[in-house]
Structures are given as structure tokens and as C-alpha cells.
Amino acid sequence: MSVTVKEFKAAIGIILISLFCFTNGLHDYLYGGETFAIVTLFLGILLLLWVQPFAIRITYHILWVFLLILIMLVNNQDNAHYGSFVFNTVFYVALWLMYCVMCFNDAWHRIFLKMLVLFGMFHAACTWLFYFLPSLYTGKIAPLFPETMKSLLEQYENGWMPGLTPSYSTNGIYLGVTACAVVSILIVTTQRKKVDVLAAILIISALLITGKRAQTLALAAGFLVLYYVYNNNEKQKRIYRIILIGILVVVGLFVAAKFVPSLMNVITRFERETAAGDVTVGRMARFLEAWNLFKENPMWGIGWNGSLYYFEQV
């Protein structure tokens, strides 16, 4: 097997970007500080831009992207709050500009999918390892995140596995996104590899023990849409296959839960919050307040990320 210089540059760029994105809360340990982390991120972006012609085609969706960037920059509440151009703004603008250049070229997709699966397997393995070794997690891992350590220990005590991240929500996002990737690979691949099947089982099971409901429902919805659309040439069979897959997944989950009860975390959380009278855990009140805020500022809003600081006040 031979690898071209162009492919090598693209691979290094994807690795650097993925490493940055999938190590939230660990940048001080990996890079020695957020400044060096950002430098590494931009190095990865530049490597990707280097391997293809720099050309932006003005299409409708590119115009929408520039509108989004404009909205982010005008009345940005992060910048106003901290009195400077903050990292989050730089990060988002940089990635959207990278998208404008790269969205017309799919050469990097294959490498990126592999990185997603690899990081998903890594975080899934950490999630399961710390699940079975509570002393390791409470004594060594949680202290790596001093700002959220108290919350992490509470989440772990409730059985919601944060893994190697500063929050079980972050872990749920990592596992949810990478689960979508590996499930997509299984759907569109005719000759499925055992490693892909094992990766899917590992990542999805780890997602279930995080207890994150939104990411789990999003994964299920994503599977249904992709499977239904991809099998458009078999209109009758696809419905029966979806039903069969659903039955097999439910039966398999209930059997596995006999040995690892935490696999039912998502369902038990729904049951618990429903019994408490608010399945949204207070989110509905925030939704209603946000809607009222929108009606007061329907045209220009309150600035990018303004809701964060608004809800801190109220």
C-alpha cells in the first residue's frame, strides 16, 4: 500500500483537528496550555487547506455560512463579556471558513471517518474501564478536571459515566457523534468488517451507560433516516428490516441489562423524570423563557451566546 504526500498531509491535519476536538478539558496536560492547543488546531486546518486548491465557490449555502459568521461577530456576547476576542469565536469562525474551502472536496472524508471511529472507541473504552474501576476514576481521573470534579463525582455516583471528559454530557456528545459514524459505515458497507461491528457495539453500549437521552434518541433517529433513504431501491423490505432490527436491538438490550443494569440508564432516567412530573428536567421553563425573550427581540436577537449570560442573571 502506498500513501501520497497529499494524503499524508491530509491525515496529519485531520488527526490534529480531531485530537483538539476530542480532548476537551485535557488541553493543559496534552499541549501545556490553551494557546498551544489553538496553534495546533490552526496547524491542522492549514495542512488540510494545503492539500487542495484554495477556491471558494459562491453558492447559496456558502452565502448562508457567511451570514452565520456575520451574526457570530456582530454583538458577540462572549467578546462583550470578556472584553476581548475570545477563543470560542476564533474557533468557530476558523472551522466555518475551513468548511467553505473544503465542502467541495470529499478527499478527506475517508480519513475523517476513521478518526471519528478511533476516538469513539478510545472514549468508549475509557467509559467502560472507569465503570468497572470506581477507585481509579474517583482517585485519579476525576481530579484531572478540578473545575468540574464535584459535578463529575455526583454524576458517577448516579451511574452516569463521564469517561475521560469534564462532563457526562461531553462524553455523550463524543460517543453519540462517533456512534453515528460507525453505524453509517455499517449501513453503507456491503462487506462489513468484524472490527466495525465490534466498534459499534462498544461505542453504543458506552453511550447507553452515560445516561444521555438526547444523544441516544438522536442516534436512533439518524439510523432510521439513513437506513430508510439509503435503501430506497427496496421500498418494501426496508420497513420490515427496520422493524426486525428494532426488535433485535430491544431484545439484546434487555438481555445485556441483566448482566449490566446501567445499560438501561437512558430508560430509567426517562422513568424517573416522568415520575417527578418533568421529563425535560426544567428545560421547558427555559424554552418558554427563551421564546418570550425572542418575541422581545425578534429581528436582531440578543447577540451570539447571549442566552448563556441572560440565564445566569435570571
XYZ file of C-alpha atoms in Angstrom:
314
model
C 0.000 0.000 0.000
C 1.325 3.442 -0.921
C 0.376 6.773 0.586
C 0.856 10.001 -1.333
C 2.309 13.122 0.261
C -1.066 14.801 -0.221
C -2.868 12.023 1.658
C -0.255 12.106 4.410
C -0.707 15.855 4.921
C -4.477 15.455 4.993
C -4.216 12.634 7.534
C -1.964 14.665 9.841
C -4.324 17.634 9.554
C -7.358 15.512 10.438
C -5.509 13.927 13.368
C -4.526 17.322 14.797
C -8.063 18.707 14.475
C -9.641 15.545 15.905
C -7.193 15.432 18.812
C -8.082 19.007 19.677
C -11.833 18.401 19.468
C -11.917 15.088 21.358
C -9.764 16.133 24.333
C -11.914 18.813 25.907
C -10.661 19.569 29.423
C -7.283 17.916 28.839
C -5.564 20.597 26.750
C -3.377 21.788 29.618
C -1.988 18.273 30.031
C -1.595 17.496 26.322
C -0.429 20.854 24.990
C 0.824 22.710 28.047
C -1.874 25.360 27.689
C -4.783 26.511 25.553
C -2.561 28.781 23.421
C -0.513 25.859 22.115
C -3.723 23.872 21.626
C -5.120 26.595 19.374
C -1.844 26.789 17.444
C -2.038 23.032 16.859
C -5.637 23.329 15.718
C -4.756 26.001 13.158
C -1.800 23.915 12.000
C -4.187 21.051 11.285
C -6.533 23.379 9.393
C -3.667 24.782 7.318
C -2.475 21.282 6.418
C -5.925 20.426 5.100
C -6.155 23.648 3.127
C -2.690 22.967 1.725
C -3.675 19.689 0.040
C -6.344 21.147 -2.231
C -6.855 24.181 -4.464
C -7.872 27.255 -2.500
C -11.104 28.241 -4.169
C -14.459 29.256 -2.735
C -17.462 28.880 -4.991
C -20.210 31.327 -4.181
C -23.258 29.133 -3.733
C -26.402 29.668 -1.705
C -25.224 27.621 1.250
C -21.855 29.396 1.271
C -23.724 32.712 1.490
C -25.630 31.299 4.468
C -22.311 30.395 6.111
C -21.006 33.947 5.693
C -24.268 35.247 7.137
C -23.790 32.949 10.119
C -20.247 34.225 10.637
C -21.515 37.801 10.453
C -24.153 37.021 13.093
C -21.449 35.491 15.296
C -19.220 38.551 15.045
C -21.816 41.298 15.454
C -22.846 41.851 19.079
C -20.968 38.713 20.198
C -21.767 38.387 23.894
C -18.707 36.263 24.652
C -16.467 39.043 23.371
C -18.511 41.696 25.182
C -18.436 39.733 28.439
C -14.673 39.166 28.452
C -13.689 42.411 26.752
C -11.688 40.684 24.033
C -11.977 38.412 21.014
C -12.418 35.080 22.798
C -11.197 31.652 21.792
C -14.671 30.223 21.109
C -15.311 32.884 18.472
C -11.935 32.264 16.792
C -12.522 28.513 16.859
C -15.953 28.640 15.230
C -15.012 31.215 12.597
C -11.901 29.224 11.660
C -13.815 25.970 11.248
C -16.569 27.599 9.173
C -14.002 29.217 6.889
C -12.307 25.835 6.548
C -15.686 24.367 5.614
C -16.159 26.977 2.869
C -12.972 25.762 1.209
C -13.301 22.025 1.839
C -17.018 21.387 1.286
C -16.458 20.946 -2.454
C -13.874 18.191 -1.980
C -14.580 14.813 -0.376
C -10.996 13.507 -0.389
C -10.699 13.978 3.374
C -13.948 12.185 4.276
C -12.492 8.671 4.492
C -9.682 9.737 6.828
C -12.039 11.776 8.975
C -14.469 8.858 9.375
C -11.620 6.639 10.539
C -10.561 9.253 13.086
C -14.121 9.510 14.375
C -14.310 5.752 14.889
C -10.891 5.601 16.563
C -11.643 8.415 19.004
C -15.065 6.926 19.633
C -13.512 3.575 20.517
C -10.998 5.320 22.773
C -13.638 7.220 24.739
C -15.894 4.156 24.846
C -13.035 2.040 26.233
C -12.317 4.699 28.873
C -16.012 4.858 29.781
C -16.221 1.111 30.357
C -12.840 0.909 32.107
C -13.750 3.577 34.656
C -17.183 1.988 35.086
C -15.582 -1.218 36.322
C -12.807 0.548 38.291
C -14.506 3.170 40.507
C -11.417 3.684 42.691
C -9.382 4.561 39.597
C -11.976 7.077 38.471
C -12.574 8.802 41.804
C -8.912 8.789 42.812
C -7.080 9.516 39.537
C -9.395 10.552 36.700
C -11.904 12.961 38.259
C -9.103 15.092 39.806
C -7.814 15.738 36.263
C -10.797 18.099 35.910
C -10.633 20.279 39.051
C -13.231 22.793 37.842
C -15.921 20.132 37.417
C -14.648 17.469 39.819
C -17.538 17.809 42.275
C -20.097 17.515 39.491
C -18.235 14.575 37.951
C -18.296 12.631 41.213
C -22.039 13.292 41.561
C -22.634 12.082 38.005
C -20.539 8.986 38.610
C -22.401 8.297 41.855
C -25.693 8.437 39.918
C -24.302 5.928 37.439
C -23.911 8.377 34.553
C -20.457 7.708 33.194
C -18.402 10.833 32.301
C -15.452 8.810 30.985
C -12.337 10.845 30.231
C -14.194 14.159 29.827
C -15.198 17.077 32.089
C -18.900 16.099 31.973
C -21.104 13.146 31.130
C -22.752 15.445 28.587
C -19.432 15.904 26.783
C -18.864 12.166 26.868
C -22.364 11.626 25.499
C -21.697 14.007 22.607
C -18.381 12.316 21.766
C -19.943 8.858 21.833
C -23.133 9.964 20.068
C -21.304 11.572 17.153
C -18.864 8.691 16.708
C -21.670 6.130 17.047
C -23.430 7.853 14.135
C -20.234 7.492 12.115
C -19.710 3.792 12.773
C -23.412 2.971 12.263
C -23.312 4.851 8.946
C -20.308 2.777 7.878
C -22.197 -0.422 8.685
C -25.252 0.695 6.713
C -23.441 1.664 3.506
C -20.771 -1.080 3.513
C -21.638 -4.291 1.690
C -18.785 -6.316 3.192
C -18.933 -5.469 6.870
C -15.775 -5.973 8.894
C -15.870 -7.521 12.351
C -13.924 -4.584 13.746
C -16.674 -2.184 12.614
C -19.368 -4.314 14.261
C -17.359 -4.525 17.480
C -16.705 -0.776 17.366
C -20.429 -0.113 17.013
C -21.280 -2.365 19.964
C -18.540 -0.829 22.115
C -19.427 2.803 21.363
C -23.217 2.422 21.521
C -23.081 0.459 24.785
C -20.804 3.127 26.284
C -23.271 5.799 25.138
C -26.098 3.967 26.926
C -24.286 3.928 30.274
C -23.700 7.675 30.104
C -27.457 8.028 30.550
C -27.607 10.773 27.905
C -31.097 10.670 26.452
C -30.850 13.287 23.700
C -27.758 11.739 22.090
C -29.269 8.250 22.252
C -32.523 9.398 20.632
C -30.554 11.348 18.011
C -28.565 8.210 17.145
C -31.759 6.178 16.759
C -33.366 8.887 14.596
C -30.225 9.197 12.481
C -30.159 5.441 11.892
C -33.811 5.370 10.849
C -33.436 8.240 8.380
C -30.193 6.996 6.827
C -31.309 3.366 6.574
C -34.667 4.351 5.075
C -33.175 6.707 2.478
C -30.159 4.551 1.599
C -32.372 1.528 0.897
C -34.704 3.481 -1.363
C -34.431 0.786 -4.040
C -36.038 -1.772 -1.665
C -39.117 0.104 -0.526
C -40.993 -2.870 0.950
C -38.104 -4.739 2.520
C -36.662 -1.721 4.321
C -39.711 -1.326 6.591
C -39.618 -4.971 7.661
C -35.853 -4.801 8.164
C -36.150 -1.710 10.357
C -38.786 -3.455 12.479
C -36.643 -6.597 12.720
C -33.533 -4.611 13.657
C -35.554 -2.714 16.268
C -36.819 -5.953 17.833
C -33.329 -7.474 17.879
C -31.839 -4.340 19.481
C -34.520 -4.173 22.187
C -34.247 -7.889 22.997
C -30.451 -7.722 23.018
C -30.510 -4.671 25.262
C -32.825 -6.278 27.815
C -30.717 -9.441 27.879
C -27.472 -7.485 28.281
C -29.056 -5.343 31.013
C -29.492 -8.478 33.122
C -25.705 -8.513 33.453
C -25.033 -4.751 33.275
C -28.081 -2.846 34.609
C -26.519 0.507 33.723
C -27.251 -0.192 30.055
C -30.816 0.843 30.929
C -29.712 4.252 32.250
C -31.485 6.115 29.455
C -34.801 4.358 30.108
C -34.560 4.652 33.899
C -33.846 8.373 33.581
C -36.971 8.822 31.470
C -38.986 6.877 34.048
C -37.527 8.849 36.956
C -38.114 12.269 35.419
C -41.612 11.319 34.237
C -42.495 10.229 37.765
C -41.125 13.547 39.072
C -43.506 15.377 36.725
C -40.965 16.992 34.386
C -39.288 14.789 31.799
C -37.347 17.830 30.490
C -35.663 18.420 33.891
C -36.514 22.131 33.895
C -35.738 22.711 30.237
C -39.326 23.506 29.306
C -39.278 26.535 31.616
C -36.090 27.689 29.885
C -37.652 27.101 26.457
C -40.646 29.257 27.379
C -38.425 31.992 28.794
C -36.256 31.888 25.662
C -39.378 32.163 23.485
C -40.520 35.235 25.402
C -37.044 36.701 25.010
C -37.184 36.016 21.279
C -40.541 37.814 20.971
C -38.964 40.865 22.588
C -36.034 40.798 20.120
C -37.385 39.026 17.012
C -35.171 40.718 14.431
C -31.670 41.043 15.876
C -31.773 38.813 18.951
C -29.579 39.481 21.974
C -26.203 38.582 20.465
C -24.311 35.356 19.918
C -24.355 33.182 23.077
C -26.380 35.878 24.808
C -28.758 33.343 26.358
C -25.896 31.988 28.474
C -25.379 35.296 30.250
C -29.111 36.074 30.309
C -29.936 32.889 32.206
C -27.037 33.462 34.589
C -28.802 36.678 35.660
C -32.305 35.242 35.984
